Amino acid sequence: MILEIAKRCMFGISFSGIFTFIALTIMKFNEIDSSVSEIWMHMGASMLLGIYYGLSSYIYGDGEGSYLKKTIFHFCLSLTIYYIIAFTVGWVPFSWLAASLSFIVFVIVYAIFWFGYYSYYKKVESTMNEQLNKKQGV
């Protein structure tokens, strides 16, 4: 269990490192200077989000509750964690317009990932059913 948690945390940190590198690359090519403390703060926030998203899949792990309830809980928890970090670090300014636009973008990105995973697992399900039917001679 502890190894799985560590693995998921490292997976999340890896993704945050990739996104931070992309952001730094964009800053370099656009000749945008930033202080080390500002980069440190944003990278730390990115790592926290990465760890959360690495661990949040445990919500779907247990057999209790419907997937709809788990998805709603995951969405609300993800939105809460994101806004706590985004407002704290300054990714989203404290204004209704910025909060509304970031909410819309968050929902769109969440929906894209949700539909992607849903489609993937439906494909896996149909492939497994085909394999089972072949083995049973149906």
mmCIF file of C-alpha atoms in Angstrom:
data_model
loop_
_atom_site.group_PDB
_atom_site.id
_atom_site.type_symbol
_atom_site.label_atom_id
_atom_site.label_comp_id
_atom_site.label_asym_id
_atom_site.label_seq_id
_atom_site.Cartn_x
_atom_site.Cartn_y
_atom_site.Cartn_z
ATOM 1 C CA MET A 1 0.000 0.000 0.000
ATOM 2 C CA ILE A 2 2.761 2.443 0.961
ATOM 3 C CA LEU A 3 4.689 1.596 -2.206
ATOM 4 C CA GLU A 4 1.569 2.230 -4.303
ATOM 5 C CA ILE A 5 1.046 5.616 -2.627
ATOM 6 C CA ALA A 6 4.700 6.528 -3.201
ATOM 7 C CA LYS A 7 4.467 5.392 -6.831
ATOM 8 C CA ARG A 8 1.348 7.485 -7.451
ATOM 9 C CA CYS A 9 2.916 10.519 -5.757
ATOM 10 C CA MET A 10 6.033 10.181 -7.917
ATOM 11 C CA PHE A 11 3.867 9.790 -11.009
ATOM 12 C CA GLY A 12 2.050 13.031 -10.141
ATOM 13 C CA ILE A 13 5.309 14.846 -9.411
ATOM 14 C CA SER A 14 6.700 13.622 -12.748
ATOM 15 C CA PHE A 15 3.780 15.123 -14.635
ATOM 16 C CA SER A 16 4.083 18.373 -12.711
ATOM 17 C CA GLY A 17 7.773 18.475 -13.608
ATOM 18 C CA ILE A 18 6.954 18.064 -17.281
ATOM 19 C CA PHE A 19 4.366 20.855 -17.162
ATOM 20 C CA THR A 20 6.763 23.102 -15.235
ATOM 21 C CA PHE A 21 9.467 22.454 -17.823
ATOM 22 C CA ILE A 22 7.037 23.351 -20.618
ATOM 23 C CA ALA A 23 6.124 26.584 -18.821
ATOM 24 C CA LEU A 24 9.789 27.460 -18.264
ATOM 25 C CA THR A 25 10.570 26.712 -21.910
ATOM 26 C CA ILE A 26 7.806 29.067 -23.037
ATOM 27 C CA MET A 27 9.141 31.719 -20.652
ATOM 28 C CA LYS A 28 12.691 31.263 -21.990
ATOM 29 C CA PHE A 29 11.728 31.573 -25.639
ATOM 30 C CA ASN A 30 9.560 34.618 -24.905
ATOM 31 C CA GLU A 31 12.418 36.123 -22.852
ATOM 32 C CA ILE A 32 10.317 36.436 -19.709
ATOM 33 C CA ASP A 33 12.399 36.797 -16.562
ATOM 34 C CA SER A 34 11.214 35.579 -13.196
ATOM 35 C CA SER A 35 12.712 35.297 -9.738
ATOM 36 C CA VAL A 36 13.791 31.999 -8.250
ATOM 37 C CA SER A 37 11.282 32.378 -5.412
ATOM 38 C CA GLU A 38 8.420 32.852 -7.885
ATOM 39 C CA ILE A 39 9.446 29.814 -9.917
ATOM 40 C CA TRP A 40 9.858 27.838 -6.679
ATOM 41 C CA MET A 41 6.349 28.815 -5.528
ATOM 42 C CA HIS A 42 4.694 27.871 -8.826
ATOM 43 C CA MET A 43 6.644 24.636 -9.128
ATOM 44 C CA GLY A 44 5.685 23.689 -5.564
ATOM 45 C CA ALA A 45 2.027 24.361 -6.321
ATOM 46 C CA SER A 46 2.305 22.305 -9.490
ATOM 47 C CA MET A 47 3.862 19.445 -7.520
ATOM 48 C CA LEU A 48 1.056 19.589 -4.931
ATOM 49 C CA LEU A 49 -1.526 19.348 -7.702
ATOM 50 C CA GLY A 50 0.415 16.480 -9.255
ATOM 51 C CA ILE A 51 0.477 14.596 -5.955
ATOM 52 C CA TYR A 52 -3.257 15.193 -5.470
ATOM 53 C CA TYR A 53 -4.125 13.933 -8.953
ATOM 54 C CA GLY A 54 -1.805 10.969 -8.488
ATOM 55 C CA LEU A 55 -3.566 9.990 -5.269
ATOM 56 C CA SER A 56 -7.123 10.973 -6.182
ATOM 57 C CA SER A 57 -7.657 7.843 -8.236
ATOM 58 C CA TYR A 58 -8.054 5.998 -4.924
ATOM 59 C CA ILE A 59 -11.573 7.458 -4.872
ATOM 60 C CA TYR A 60 -12.490 4.973 -7.597
ATOM 61 C CA GLY A 61 -10.652 2.058 -5.973
ATOM 62 C CA ASP A 62 -13.137 0.716 -3.438
ATOM 63 C CA GLY A 63 -16.237 -1.166 -4.474
ATOM 64 C CA GLU A 64 -18.686 0.976 -2.512
ATOM 65 C CA GLY A 65 -20.891 3.565 -4.166
ATOM 66 C CA SER A 66 -21.794 4.178 -7.763
ATOM 67 C CA TYR A 67 -19.355 5.575 -10.284
ATOM 68 C CA LEU A 68 -21.588 8.631 -10.667
ATOM 69 C CA LYS A 69 -21.243 9.445 -6.956
ATOM 70 C CA LYS A 70 -17.501 8.823 -7.096
ATOM 71 C CA THR A 71 -17.145 11.041 -10.161
ATOM 72 C CA ILE A 72 -19.149 13.850 -8.564
ATOM 73 C CA PHE A 73 -17.088 13.566 -5.365
ATOM 74 C CA HIS A 74 -13.833 13.498 -7.375
ATOM 75 C CA PHE A 75 -14.925 16.519 -9.437
ATOM 76 C CA CYS A 76 -15.892 18.572 -6.378
ATOM 77 C CA LEU A 77 -12.749 17.629 -4.472
ATOM 78 C CA SER A 78 -10.557 18.348 -7.509
ATOM 79 C CA LEU A 79 -12.214 21.717 -8.032
ATOM 80 C CA THR A 80 -11.752 22.607 -4.355
ATOM 81 C CA ILE A 81 -8.084 21.594 -4.270
ATOM 82 C CA TYR A 82 -7.417 23.383 -7.561
ATOM 83 C CA TYR A 83 -9.018 26.638 -6.429
ATOM 84 C CA ILE A 84 -7.267 26.594 -3.058
ATOM 85 C CA ILE A 85 -3.908 26.272 -4.805
ATOM 86 C CA ALA A 86 -4.742 28.513 -7.775
ATOM 87 C CA PHE A 87 -6.001 31.401 -5.641
ATOM 88 C CA THR A 88 -3.143 31.036 -3.157
ATOM 89 C CA VAL A 89 -0.389 31.106 -5.781
ATOM 90 C CA GLY A 90 -2.065 33.646 -8.052
ATOM 91 C CA TRP A 91 -2.844 31.453 -11.037
ATOM 92 C CA VAL A 92 -6.408 32.744 -10.876
ATOM 93 C CA PRO A 93 -6.952 36.371 -9.792
ATOM 94 C CA PHE A 94 -9.611 37.180 -7.195
ATOM 95 C CA SER A 95 -12.316 38.353 -9.589
ATOM 96 C CA TRP A 96 -15.616 36.870 -10.690
ATOM 97 C CA LEU A 97 -14.654 36.954 -14.342
ATOM 98 C CA ALA A 98 -11.340 35.157 -13.812
ATOM 99 C CA ALA A 99 -12.911 32.605 -11.459
ATOM 100 C CA SER A 100 -15.757 31.968 -13.915
ATOM 101 C CA LEU A 101 -13.431 31.577 -16.895
ATOM 102 C CA SER A 102 -11.118 29.251 -14.973
ATOM 103 C CA PHE A 103 -14.150 27.225 -13.870
ATOM 104 C CA ILE A 104 -15.269 26.844 -17.486
ATOM 105 C CA VAL A 105 -11.766 25.804 -18.579
ATOM 106 C CA PHE A 106 -11.540 23.386 -15.627
ATOM 107 C CA VAL A 107 -14.869 21.770 -16.539
ATOM 108 C CA ILE A 108 -13.865 21.454 -20.205
ATOM 109 C CA VAL A 109 -10.507 19.860 -19.357
ATOM 110 C CA TYR A 110 -12.150 17.577 -16.779
ATOM 111 C CA ALA A 111 -14.792 16.537 -19.321
ATOM 112 C CA ILE A 112 -12.153 15.789 -21.966
ATOM 113 C CA PHE A 113 -10.265 13.554 -19.539
ATOM 114 C CA TRP A 114 -13.493 11.935 -18.326
ATOM 115 C CA PHE A 115 -14.693 11.123 -21.843
ATOM 116 C CA GLY A 116 -11.221 9.895 -22.780
ATOM 117 C CA TYR A 117 -11.058 7.484 -19.840
ATOM 118 C CA TYR A 118 -14.685 6.457 -20.343
ATOM 119 C CA SER A 119 -14.063 5.652 -24.017
ATOM 120 C CA TYR A 120 -10.867 3.803 -23.206
ATOM 121 C CA TYR A 121 -12.474 1.600 -20.560
ATOM 122 C CA LYS A 122 -15.518 0.936 -22.761
ATOM 123 C CA LYS A 123 -13.131 -0.237 -25.475
ATOM 124 C CA VAL A 124 -11.295 -2.456 -22.971
ATOM 125 C CA GLU A 125 -14.638 -3.836 -21.791
ATOM 126 C CA SER A 126 -15.782 -4.707 -25.303
ATOM 127 C CA THR A 127 -12.405 -6.284 -26.135
ATOM 128 C CA MET A 128 -12.532 -8.404 -22.989
ATOM 129 C CA ASN A 129 -16.107 -9.475 -23.746
ATOM 130 C CA GLU A 130 -15.097 -10.449 -27.285
ATOM 131 C CA GLN A 131 -12.199 -12.510 -25.929
ATOM 132 C CA LEU A 132 -14.477 -14.224 -23.400
ATOM 133 C CA ASN A 133 -17.048 -15.008 -26.081
ATOM 134 C CA LYS A 134 -14.340 -16.510 -28.314
ATOM 135 C CA LYS A 135 -13.089 -18.713 -25.469
ATOM 136 C CA GLN A 136 -16.604 -19.896 -24.679
ATOM 137 C CA GLY A 137 -17.276 -20.624 -28.327
ATOM 138 C CA VAL A 138 -20.252 -18.307 -28.580
#
